[in-house]
Amino acid sequence: MTALAKLLRSTAFRLSLIYLAVFALFAGSLLAYIAWNARVIFMDQLVDTIEAEVQGLAEQYRIGGVARLAQVIQLRTRSPTNTLYLVTDPRGRQLVGNVAGVPDGTLGTSGLLRIQYKPHEGAGGGNHEAVVRVFALSGGYRLLVGRDVEERERLLDLVRRASALSIVLMIVLGVGGGTYVSRKVLARIDAISDTSRSIMSGDLSRRVALAGSGDEFDRLAASLNAMLDRIEQLMRGLKEVSDNIAHDLKTPLTRLRGRTEAALRQRDPDTYRQALETTLEESEQLIATFNALLMIARTEAGASGAEMGEVDVVPVVQDVAELYEPVAEEAGLALSLSLPERALVTGNRELIGQAVANLLDNAVKHAGPAHGGAIEVQVRHDERSEEIVVADRGAGIPEEARGRVVERFARLEESRSRPGAGLGLSLVVAVARLHGGELRLEDNRPGLRAVLALPRQSGEMGA
């Protein structure tokens, strides 16, 4: 496609032509109205002037007759003027005036006429155009008074030529401006298209360049870049999940196969039964791991199917705490709650409950009686969020490892001997991001304090 064809097919150029056509039509109509209105005003002024002249000269004729009328007209025609005067006797002969000749029949009519006349000697050759009125005086005399309209016609013609030139100049500048704007727009769009093609080719690191003007293209580019950052993050997460599955699930599957083969070699019913029970337990653990991975992936992609609505997190925390209270007592732990009357957020009750359950499960596993044996759960109000806090008195997590433990399958060395796949905190982080919140891991001195912050419902302040 040639550059000209590409320009003509662009939406920006077409819109520029449409705006130009509409504006040219409007401007042309406005100029035509101004010219017509100017002509009407000129004609009204001309008619009023002629009427005033006729009435004044008729009054002079009544006062002093033809002699006085001729004297007044001679006085008025001594200096150059565009007013026409002509007085004829009953036989049609010219008595006084500054008109050399008028078309036949003019003096026998009444009312306003537009005629071609011959000026008096010394006023220039050729016929001139004028608007005149013939007035019948007593005694058969005729009075012709008029105005030469050549100058006004030249002025109106000048206005018409200026209007036409303005419209032509406007069209030229409009087409040029439309072409320039279209090329600038096409350049920005081509940059976005080139970036998109590079990304489709596999280069996920490419981003749309910002011009720094803050216009709609910059806002679009910023939104696209944010979307691309999110896509790259999800793709990186998918790769990490694949790598983690390959490394962390290969071992239990290999162990499962080895135990099965060993049991087959023994040919003992008790050995078979024990191998089947072990296989069932490890299979359930693998299924739980895959389910957790699936939930994390869906939650991070925003496609978990979770419906958002008004949720009071206080009863959610109470329900989860009641479920884990027997587990905590069995482990020799004291579980305490500190809750307000209510704490409203916009979210999904099931996902928030799952996140709280993961935090409590993590606390029960790592806050044994040897470390104080206490787990504190509270809901507190922050400036813009409701915070669910689960604090234990266990060994805690070193500050340099807190960013790593929220990754999938990440486990500290001292946790390797405990059951689990290292997905609990990853799910909590995914739930927090889905709700626009965050998970903070803080030092409880001793132990770990996990804070799940969820944005407070608009206009709501907790009790």
CSV table of C-alpha atoms in Angstrom, one decimal:
chain,number,residue,atom,x,y,z
A,1,MET,CA,0.0,0.0,0.0
A,2,THR,CA,1.4,3.4,-1.0
A,3,ALA,CA,1.8,6.2,1.5
A,4,LEU,CA,-0.9,8.2,-0.2
A,5,ALA,CA,-3.4,5.3,-0.2
A,6,LYS,CA,-2.6,4.7,3.4
A,7,LEU,CA,-3.2,8.3,4.2
A,8,LEU,CA,-6.5,8.4,2.3
A,9,ARG,CA,-7.7,5.3,4.1
A,10,SER,CA,-6.9,6.6,7.5
A,11,THR,CA,-9.7,7.6,9.8
A,12,ALA,CA,-8.0,10.7,11.0
A,13,PHE,CA,-7.7,12.0,7.4
A,14,ARG,CA,-11.3,11.2,6.6
A,15,LEU,CA,-12.5,12.9,9.8
A,16,SER,CA,-10.4,15.9,8.9
A,17,LEU,CA,-12.1,16.1,5.5
A,18,ILE,CA,-15.6,15.7,7.0
A,19,TYR,CA,-14.9,18.5,9.5
A,20,LEU,CA,-13.4,20.6,6.8
A,21,ALA,CA,-16.5,20.1,4.5
A,22,VAL,CA,-18.8,21.0,7.4
A,23,PHE,CA,-16.8,24.0,8.4
A,24,ALA,CA,-16.5,25.2,4.8
A,25,LEU,CA,-20.2,24.9,4.3
A,26,PHE,CA,-20.9,26.8,7.5
A,27,ALA,CA,-18.3,29.5,6.6
A,28,GLY,CA,-19.6,29.8,3.1
A,29,SER,CA,-23.2,30.1,4.3
A,30,LEU,CA,-22.1,32.7,6.9
A,31,LEU,CA,-20.2,34.8,4.3
A,32,ALA,CA,-23.1,34.5,1.9
A,33,TYR,CA,-25.5,35.7,4.6
A,34,ILE,CA,-23.1,38.6,5.5
A,35,ALA,CA,-22.9,39.6,1.8
A,36,TRP,CA,-26.6,39.4,1.3
A,37,ASN,CA,-27.3,41.3,4.5
A,38,ALA,CA,-24.7,44.0,3.5
A,39,ARG,CA,-26.5,44.4,0.1
A,40,VAL,CA,-29.9,44.8,1.9
A,41,ILE,CA,-28.4,47.3,4.3
A,42,PHE,CA,-26.8,49.3,1.4
A,43,MET,CA,-30.1,49.3,-0.5
A,44,ASP,CA,-32.1,50.4,2.5
A,45,GLN,CA,-29.7,53.2,3.2
A,46,LEU,CA,-29.8,54.2,-0.5
A,47,VAL,CA,-33.6,54.2,-0.6
A,48,ASP,CA,-33.8,56.3,2.6
A,49,THR,CA,-31.3,58.8,1.2
A,50,ILE,CA,-33.1,59.1,-2.2
A,51,GLU,CA,-36.5,59.5,-0.4
A,52,ALA,CA,-35.0,62.2,1.8
A,53,GLU,CA,-33.5,64.0,-1.2
A,54,VAL,CA,-36.8,63.8,-3.1
A,55,GLN,CA,-38.8,65.2,-0.2
A,56,GLY,CA,-36.3,68.0,0.4
A,57,LEU,CA,-36.2,69.1,-3.3
A,58,ALA,CA,-40.0,68.9,-3.6
A,59,GLU,CA,-40.3,71.2,-0.7
A,60,GLN,CA,-37.8,73.6,-2.3
A,61,TYR,CA,-40.0,73.5,-5.5
A,62,ARG,CA,-43.1,74.3,-3.5
A,63,ILE,CA,-41.4,77.2,-1.8
A,64,GLY,CA,-39.6,78.9,-4.8
A,65,GLY,CA,-40.7,77.1,-7.9
A,66,VAL,CA,-38.4,75.9,-10.7
A,67,ALA,CA,-35.9,78.7,-10.2
A,68,ARG,CA,-35.2,77.8,-6.6
A,69,LEU,CA,-35.1,74.1,-7.3
A,70,ALA,CA,-32.5,74.7,-10.1
A,71,GLN,CA,-30.5,76.9,-7.8
A,72,VAL,CA,-30.4,74.2,-5.1
A,73,ILE,CA,-29.4,71.4,-7.5
A,74,GLN,CA,-26.7,73.5,-9.2
A,75,LEU,CA,-25.3,74.2,-5.7
A,76,ARG,CA,-25.2,70.5,-4.8
A,77,THR,CA,-23.6,69.4,-8.1
A,78,ARG,CA,-20.7,71.8,-8.0
A,79,SER,CA,-18.6,69.3,-6.2
A,80,PRO,CA,-18.2,65.6,-7.2
A,81,THR,CA,-20.9,63.5,-5.8
A,82,ASN,CA,-22.5,60.1,-6.5
A,83,THR,CA,-26.0,61.5,-6.2
A,84,LEU,CA,-27.9,62.1,-9.4
A,85,TYR,CA,-30.1,65.1,-10.1
A,86,LEU,CA,-32.2,65.8,-13.2
A,87,VAL,CA,-35.1,68.3,-13.7
A,88,THR,CA,-37.1,68.3,-17.0
A,89,ASP,CA,-39.8,70.6,-18.3
A,90,PRO,CA,-43.2,69.4,-19.4
A,91,ARG,CA,-41.7,68.7,-22.9
A,92,GLY,CA,-39.0,66.5,-21.4
A,93,ARG,CA,-36.2,68.9,-22.0
A,94,GLN,CA,-33.4,68.9,-19.4
A,95,LEU,CA,-33.3,72.1,-17.3
A,96,VAL,CA,-30.7,71.3,-14.7
A,97,GLY,CA,-28.8,68.3,-13.4
A,98,ASN,CA,-25.7,66.2,-13.6
A,99,VAL,CA,-27.0,63.4,-15.8
A,100,ALA,CA,-26.3,63.5,-19.6
A,101,GLY,CA,-28.9,60.9,-20.5
A,102,VAL,CA,-31.2,58.2,-19.2
A,103,PRO,CA,-33.0,55.3,-21.0
A,104,ASP,CA,-36.2,56.2,-22.9
A,105,GLY,CA,-39.3,55.9,-20.7
A,106,THR,CA,-37.5,56.4,-17.5
A,107,LEU,CA,-39.1,59.8,-16.8
A,108,GLY,CA,-42.5,58.5,-17.4
A,109,THR,CA,-42.4,55.9,-14.6
A,110,SER,CA,-42.7,56.2,-10.9
A,111,GLY,CA,-41.1,54.3,-8.0
A,112,LEU,CA,-37.5,53.0,-7.7
A,113,LEU,CA,-35.7,52.0,-10.9
A,114,ARG,CA,-32.3,50.5,-11.6
A,115,ILE,CA,-31.0,52.1,-14.8
A,116,GLN,CA,-27.9,52.6,-16.9
A,117,TYR,CA,-27.2,56.3,-17.3
A,118,LYS,CA,-24.7,58.6,-19.0
A,119,PRO,CA,-22.9,61.0,-16.6
A,120,HIS,CA,-22.4,64.6,-17.4
A,121,GLU,CA,-19.4,65.8,-19.4
A,122,GLY,CA,-16.1,65.4,-17.5
A,123,ALA,CA,-17.4,62.6,-15.2
A,124,GLY,CA,-15.8,59.8,-17.3
A,125,GLY,CA,-17.0,57.9,-20.3
A,126,GLY,CA,-19.2,54.9,-20.5
A,127,ASN,CA,-22.5,54.1,-18.9
A,128,HIS,CA,-22.9,53.9,-15.1
A,129,GLU,CA,-25.5,52.0,-13.1
A,130,ALA,CA,-27.7,53.8,-10.6
A,131,VAL,CA,-30.9,53.5,-8.6
A,132,VAL,CA,-33.2,56.4,-9.2
A,133,ARG,CA,-36.7,57.6,-8.4
A,134,VAL,CA,-38.8,59.9,-10.6
A,135,PHE,CA,-41.1,62.4,-8.8
A,136,ALA,CA,-43.8,64.4,-10.7
A,137,LEU,CA,-43.9,68.1,-9.8
A,138,SER,CA,-46.8,70.4,-10.3
A,139,GLY,CA,-46.9,72.0,-13.7
A,140,GLY,CA,-45.7,69.0,-15.6
A,141,TYR,CA,-42.1,69.2,-14.4
A,142,ARG,CA,-40.2,65.9,-13.5
A,143,LEU,CA,-37.6,65.5,-10.8
A,144,LEU,CA,-35.2,62.5,-11.0
A,145,VAL,CA,-33.1,61.8,-7.9
A,146,GLY,CA,-30.8,58.8,-7.7
A,147,ARG,CA,-27.5,57.3,-6.4
A,148,ASP,CA,-24.7,55.8,-8.4
A,149,VAL,CA,-24.1,52.2,-7.2
A,150,GLU,CA,-20.9,51.5,-9.0
A,151,GLU,CA,-18.7,52.0,-5.9
A,152,ARG,CA,-21.0,49.8,-3.8
A,153,GLU,CA,-21.1,47.1,-6.4
A,154,ARG,CA,-17.3,47.2,-6.5
A,155,LEU,CA,-17.3,46.9,-2.7
A,156,LEU,CA,-19.7,44.0,-2.8
A,157,ASP,CA,-17.6,42.3,-5.5
A,158,LEU,CA,-14.5,42.8,-3.3
A,159,VAL,CA,-16.4,41.1,-0.5
A,160,ARG,CA,-17.4,38.2,-2.7
A,161,ARG,CA,-13.8,37.7,-4.0
A,162,ALA,CA,-12.4,37.9,-0.5
A,163,SER,CA,-15.0,35.3,0.7
A,164,ALA,CA,-14.2,33.0,-2.2
A,165,LEU,CA,-10.4,33.4,-1.5
A,166,SER,CA,-10.9,32.7,2.2
A,167,ILE,CA,-12.8,29.5,1.5
A,168,VAL,CA,-10.2,28.3,-1.0
A,169,LEU,CA,-7.4,29.2,1.5
A,170,MET,CA,-9.4,27.4,4.3
A,171,ILE,CA,-9.7,24.3,2.1
A,172,VAL,CA,-6.0,24.3,1.3
A,173,LEU,CA,-5.0,24.8,4.9
A,174,GLY,CA,-7.6,22.3,6.1
A,175,VAL,CA,-6.3,19.6,3.7
A,176,GLY,CA,-2.7,20.4,4.6
A,177,GLY,CA,-3.5,20.4,8.3
A,178,GLY,CA,-5.5,17.2,8.0
A,179,THR,CA,-2.6,15.5,6.2
A,180,TYR,CA,-0.1,16.6,8.9
A,181,VAL,CA,-2.4,15.5,11.7
A,182,SER,CA,-3.1,12.2,10.0
A,183,ARG,CA,0.6,11.5,9.4
A,184,LYS,CA,1.3,12.2,13.1
A,185,VAL,CA,-1.6,9.9,14.2
A,186,LEU,CA,-0.5,7.2,11.7
A,187,ALA,CA,3.1,7.4,13.1
A,188,ARG,CA,1.8,6.8,16.6
A,189,ILE,CA,-0.5,3.9,15.5
A,190,ASP,CA,2.3,2.4,13.4
A,191,ALA,CA,4.6,2.4,16.5
A,192,ILE,CA,1.9,0.6,18.4
A,193,SER,CA,1.4,-1.9,15.5
A,194,ASP,CA,5.2,-2.5,15.3
A,195,THR,CA,5.3,-3.2,19.0
A,196,SER,CA,2.4,-5.6,18.8
A,197,ARG,CA,4.0,-7.5,16.0
A,198,SER,CA,7.2,-7.8,18.0
A,199,ILE,CA,5.3,-9.1,21.0
A,200,MET,CA,3.4,-11.6,18.8
A,201,SER,CA,6.8,-12.8,17.5
A,202,GLY,CA,7.8,-13.7,21.0
A,203,ASP,CA,9.5,-10.6,22.4
A,204,LEU,CA,7.4,-10.0,25.5
A,205,SER,CA,9.8,-7.4,26.8
A,206,ARG,CA,8.8,-4.8,24.1
A,207,ARG,CA,6.7,-1.9,25.2
A,208,VAL,CA,4.9,1.0,23.4
A,209,ALA,CA,7.0,4.2,23.5
A,210,LEU,CA,5.4,7.2,25.2
A,211,ALA,CA,5.7,10.6,23.6
A,212,GLY,CA,5.5,12.4,27.0
A,213,SER,CA,2.7,14.7,25.9
A,214,GLY,CA,0.1,13.1,28.1
A,215,ASP,CA,-2.4,12.9,25.3
A,216,GLU,CA,-4.9,10.1,24.6
A,217,PHE,CA,-2.3,8.1,22.7
A,218,ASP,CA,0.1,8.3,25.7
A,219,ARG,CA,-2.8,7.2,28.0
A,220,LEU,CA,-3.6,4.3,25.6
A,221,ALA,CA,0.1,3.4,25.5
A,222,ALA,CA,0.3,3.5,29.3
A,223,SER,CA,-2.7,1.2,29.5
A,224,LEU,CA,-1.3,-1.2,26.9
A,225,ASN,CA,2.1,-1.3,28.7
A,226,ALA,CA,0.4,-2.1,32.0
A,227,MET,CA,-1.6,-4.9,30.3
A,228,LEU,CA,1.6,-6.2,28.7
A,229,ASP,CA,3.4,-6.1,32.1
A,230,ARG,CA,0.5,-8.1,33.6
A,231,ILE,CA,0.6,-10.6,30.7
A,232,GLU,CA,4.4,-11.0,31.0
A,233,GLN,CA,4.0,-11.5,34.7
A,234,LEU,CA,1.4,-14.2,34.1
A,235,MET,CA,3.5,-15.9,31.5
A,236,ARG,CA,6.5,-15.8,33.8
A,237,GLY,CA,4.3,-17.3,36.6
A,238,LEU,CA,3.1,-20.0,34.2
A,239,LYS,CA,6.7,-20.9,33.4
A,240,GLU,CA,7.6,-20.9,37.1
A,241,VAL,CA,4.7,-23.2,37.8
A,242,SER,CA,5.8,-25.6,35.0
A,243,ASP,CA,9.3,-25.6,36.4
A,244,ASN,CA,8.1,-26.1,39.9
A,245,ILE,CA,5.8,-28.9,38.9
A,246,ALA,CA,8.7,-30.6,37.1
A,247,HIS,CA,11.0,-30.3,40.1
A,248,ASP,CA,8.7,-30.6,43.1
A,249,LEU,CA,6.2,-33.2,41.9
A,250,LYS,CA,8.7,-35.5,40.1
A,251,THR,CA,10.1,-36.7,43.5
A,252,PRO,CA,6.8,-37.8,45.0
A,253,LEU,CA,5.7,-39.5,41.8
A,254,THR,CA,9.1,-41.3,41.5
A,255,ARG,CA,8.8,-42.3,45.2
A,256,LEU,CA,5.2,-43.5,44.6
A,257,ARG,CA,6.3,-45.7,41.7
A,258,GLY,CA,9.3,-47.1,43.6
A,259,ARG,CA,7.1,-48.2,46.5
A,260,THR,CA,4.6,-49.8,44.2
A,261,GLU,CA,7.3,-51.8,42.4
A,262,ALA,CA,8.8,-52.8,45.7
A,263,ALA,CA,5.4,-54.0,47.0
A,264,LEU,CA,4.9,-56.0,43.8
A,265,ARG,CA,8.2,-57.8,44.3
A,266,GLN,CA,7.3,-58.8,47.9
A,267,ARG,CA,4.1,-60.7,47.0
A,268,ASP,CA,2.8,-60.2,50.5
A,269,PRO,CA,-0.9,-59.1,51.1
A,270,ASP,CA,0.0,-56.9,54.1
A,271,THR,CA,2.7,-55.3,52.0
A,272,TYR,CA,0.2,-54.7,49.2
A,273,ARG,CA,-2.3,-53.2,51.6
A,274,GLN,CA,0.3,-50.9,53.2
A,275,ALA,CA,1.6,-49.8,49.7
A,276,LEU,CA,-1.9,-49.1,48.6
A,277,GLU,CA,-2.7,-47.0,51.6
A,278,THR,CA,0.6,-45.0,51.2
A,279,THR,CA,-0.2,-44.6,47.5
A,280,LEU,CA,-3.7,-43.3,48.3
A,281,GLU,CA,-2.3,-40.8,50.8
A,282,GLU,CA,0.3,-39.5,48.4
A,283,SER,CA,-2.2,-39.3,45.6
A,284,GLU,CA,-4.5,-37.2,47.7
A,285,GLN,CA,-1.6,-35.0,48.5
A,286,LEU,CA,-0.8,-34.6,44.8
A,287,ILE,CA,-4.5,-33.9,44.0
A,288,ALA,CA,-4.5,-31.2,46.7
A,289,THR,CA,-1.4,-29.7,45.3
A,290,PHE,CA,-2.8,-29.6,41.8
A,291,ASN,CA,-6.1,-28.1,43.1
A,292,ALA,CA,-4.1,-25.4,45.0
A,293,LEU,CA,-2.1,-24.6,41.8
A,294,LEU,CA,-5.3,-24.4,39.8
A,295,MET,CA,-7.0,-22.1,42.3
A,296,ILE,CA,-3.9,-19.9,42.4
A,297,ALA,CA,-3.7,-19.7,38.6
A,298,ARG,CA,-7.4,-18.9,38.3
A,299,THR,CA,-7.3,-16.3,41.1
A,300,GLU,CA,-4.2,-14.5,39.7
A,301,ALA,CA,-5.8,-14.5,36.2
A,302,GLY,CA,-9.0,-13.0,37.6
A,303,ALA,CA,-10.9,-16.0,36.2
A,304,SER,CA,-11.8,-17.8,39.4
A,305,GLY,CA,-15.5,-17.3,38.8
A,306,ALA,CA,-15.7,-15.6,42.1
A,307,GLU,CA,-18.6,-13.2,42.5
A,308,MET,CA,-17.7,-10.0,44.3
A,309,GLY,CA,-20.1,-8.3,46.8
A,310,GLU,CA,-20.3,-6.8,50.3
A,311,VAL,CA,-18.5,-9.1,52.8
A,312,ASP,CA,-18.2,-8.7,56.5
A,313,VAL,CA,-14.9,-10.3,57.3
A,314,VAL,CA,-15.6,-10.5,61.1
A,315,PRO,CA,-17.9,-13.6,60.9
A,316,VAL,CA,-15.6,-15.1,58.2
A,317,VAL,CA,-12.7,-15.0,60.6
A,318,GLN,CA,-14.9,-16.3,63.4
A,319,ASP,CA,-16.0,-19.3,61.3
A,320,VAL,CA,-12.5,-20.2,60.3
A,321,ALA,CA,-11.2,-19.8,63.8
A,322,GLU,CA,-13.8,-22.1,65.1
A,323,LEU,CA,-12.7,-24.8,62.6
A,324,TYR,CA,-9.1,-24.5,63.6
A,325,GLU,CA,-9.6,-24.1,67.4
A,326,PRO,CA,-9.7,-27.9,68.0
A,327,VAL,CA,-6.6,-28.4,65.7
A,328,ALA,CA,-4.8,-25.7,67.7
A,329,GLU,CA,-5.8,-27.3,71.1
A,330,GLU,CA,-4.6,-30.7,69.9
A,331,ALA,CA,-1.2,-29.1,69.0
A,332,GLY,CA,-1.1,-27.5,72.5
A,333,LEU,CA,-1.7,-23.9,71.2
A,334,ALA,CA,-4.0,-21.2,72.6
A,335,LEU,CA,-6.0,-19.4,69.9
A,336,SER,CA,-7.3,-15.9,70.8
A,337,LEU,CA,-9.5,-13.5,68.9
A,338,SER,CA,-9.8,-9.7,68.9
A,339,LEU,CA,-12.6,-8.6,66.6
A,340,PRO,CA,-14.6,-5.4,66.0
A,341,GLU,CA,-18.4,-5.4,65.5
A,342,ARG,CA,-18.0,-5.5,61.7
A,343,ALA,CA,-15.5,-4.8,59.0
A,344,LEU,CA,-17.0,-4.5,55.5
A,345,VAL,CA,-15.0,-5.0,52.3
A,346,THR,CA,-15.9,-5.7,48.7
A,347,GLY,CA,-14.9,-9.2,47.8
A,348,ASN,CA,-15.7,-12.9,47.7
A,349,ARG,CA,-16.5,-14.6,51.0
A,350,GLU,CA,-15.1,-18.1,50.1
A,351,LEU,CA,-11.8,-16.8,48.8
A,352,ILE,CA,-11.3,-14.6,51.9
A,353,GLY,CA,-12.1,-17.6,54.1
A,354,GLN,CA,-9.7,-19.8,52.2
A,355,ALA,CA,-6.9,-17.1,52.7
A,356,VAL,CA,-7.6,-16.9,56.4
A,357,ALA,CA,-7.6,-20.7,56.7
A,358,ASN,CA,-4.2,-20.8,55.0
A,359,LEU,CA,-2.8,-18.2,57.4
A,360,LEU,CA,-4.1,-20.1,60.4
A,361,ASP,CA,-2.9,-23.4,59.1
A,362,ASN,CA,0.6,-21.9,58.6
A,363,ALA,CA,0.5,-20.5,62.1
A,364,VAL,CA,-0.5,-23.9,63.6
A,365,LYS,CA,2.3,-25.7,61.8
A,366,HIS,CA,5.0,-23.3,62.9
A,367,ALA,CA,3.9,-22.1,66.4
A,368,GLY,CA,4.4,-25.1,68.5
A,369,PRO,CA,4.3,-25.1,72.4
A,370,ALA,CA,8.1,-24.9,72.5
A,371,HIS,CA,7.8,-21.4,71.0
A,372,GLY,CA,5.1,-20.0,73.3
A,373,GLY,CA,2.1,-21.8,72.1
A,374,ALA,CA,-0.1,-18.8,71.3
A,375,ILE,CA,-1.8,-17.7,68.1
A,376,GLU,CA,-3.5,-14.3,68.1
A,377,VAL,CA,-6.1,-13.4,65.4
A,378,GLN,CA,-7.5,-9.9,65.1
A,379,VAL,CA,-9.3,-7.7,62.6
A,380,ARG,CA,-8.4,-4.0,62.7
A,381,HIS,CA,-9.2,-0.9,60.8
A,382,ASP,CA,-6.5,0.9,58.8
A,383,GLU,CA,-6.9,4.2,57.1
A,384,ARG,CA,-8.1,2.7,53.8
A,385,SER,CA,-8.4,-1.0,54.5
A,386,GLU,CA,-9.5,-3.7,56.8
A,387,GLU,CA,-6.6,-5.8,58.1
A,388,ILE,CA,-6.8,-9.5,59.1
A,389,VAL,CA,-3.8,-10.2,61.3
A,390,VAL,CA,-2.6,-13.7,62.3
A,391,ALA,CA,0.3,-13.6,64.7
A,392,ASP,CA,2.2,-16.5,66.2
A,393,ARG,CA,5.1,-17.0,68.6
A,394,GLY,CA,7.0,-19.5,66.5
A,395,ALA,CA,10.4,-19.3,64.9
A,396,GLY,CA,9.3,-16.7,62.4
A,397,ILE,CA,10.7,-16.0,59.0
A,398,PRO,CA,14.0,-14.1,58.4
A,399,GLU,CA,13.5,-10.8,56.7
A,400,GLU,CA,15.6,-11.7,53.7
A,401,ALA,CA,13.4,-14.8,53.1
A,402,ARG,CA,10.0,-13.1,53.3
A,403,GLY,CA,9.8,-12.3,49.6
A,404,ARG,CA,10.7,-15.8,48.7
A,405,VAL,CA,8.3,-17.7,50.9
A,406,VAL,CA,5.2,-16.3,49.1
A,407,GLU,CA,6.4,-18.0,45.8
A,408,ARG,CA,4.9,-21.3,44.7
A,409,PHE,CA,6.6,-24.4,46.2
A,410,ALA,CA,8.9,-22.2,48.3
A,411,ARG,CA,9.7,-23.7,51.7
A,412,LEU,CA,12.4,-22.9,54.2
A,413,GLU,CA,14.8,-25.6,55.2
A,414,GLU,CA,13.3,-26.1,58.7
A,415,SER,CA,9.9,-26.7,57.1
A,416,ARG,CA,10.9,-29.5,54.7
A,417,SER,CA,10.1,-32.1,57.3
A,418,ARG,CA,6.5,-30.9,57.8
A,419,PRO,CA,3.6,-31.8,55.4
A,420,GLY,CA,2.7,-29.4,52.7
A,421,ALA,CA,3.7,-28.2,49.3
A,422,GLY,CA,4.6,-24.6,49.9
A,423,LEU,CA,1.5,-23.2,48.2
A,424,GLY,CA,-0.4,-21.7,51.2
A,425,LEU,CA,1.0,-18.2,51.2
A,426,SER,CA,1.0,-18.1,47.4
A,427,LEU,CA,-2.7,-18.6,47.4
A,428,VAL,CA,-3.1,-15.8,50.1
A,429,VAL,CA,-1.1,-13.4,47.9
A,430,ALA,CA,-3.2,-14.3,44.9
A,431,VAL,CA,-6.5,-13.7,46.8
A,432,ALA,CA,-5.1,-10.3,48.1
A,433,ARG,CA,-4.2,-9.2,44.6
A,434,LEU,CA,-7.6,-10.2,43.2
A,435,HIS,CA,-9.2,-8.0,45.9
A,436,GLY,CA,-6.8,-5.1,45.3
A,437,GLY,CA,-5.1,-5.7,48.7
A,438,GLU,CA,-1.8,-7.1,49.9
A,439,LEU,CA,-0.1,-9.6,52.2
A,440,ARG,CA,2.5,-8.3,54.6
A,441,LEU,CA,4.8,-10.5,56.6
A,442,GLU,CA,6.2,-8.8,59.7
A,443,ASP,CA,8.3,-9.6,62.7
A,444,ASN,CA,6.2,-10.5,65.8
A,445,ARG,CA,9.3,-10.5,68.1
A,446,PRO,CA,9.3,-13.5,68.3
A,447,GLY,CA,7.3,-15.2,65.6
A,448,LEU,CA,5.6,-14.1,62.5
A,449,ARG,CA,2.8,-11.6,62.0
A,450,ALA,CA,0.9,-12.1,58.7
A,451,VAL,CA,-1.3,-9.1,57.7
A,452,LEU,CA,-3.9,-9.5,55.0
A,453,ALA,CA,-5.0,-6.0,54.0
A,454,LEU,CA,-8.2,-5.7,52.0
A,455,PRO,CA,-9.6,-2.4,50.7
A,456,ARG,CA,-12.5,-1.1,52.8
A,457,GLN,CA,-15.9,-0.8,51.1
A,458,SER,CA,-16.4,2.7,49.7
A,459,GLY,CA,-18.0,5.1,52.3
A,460,GLU,CA,-17.8,2.5,55.1
A,461,MET,CA,-15.9,3.0,58.4
A,462,GLY,CA,-15.8,0.1,60.7
A,463,ALA,CA,-17.2,0.2,64.2
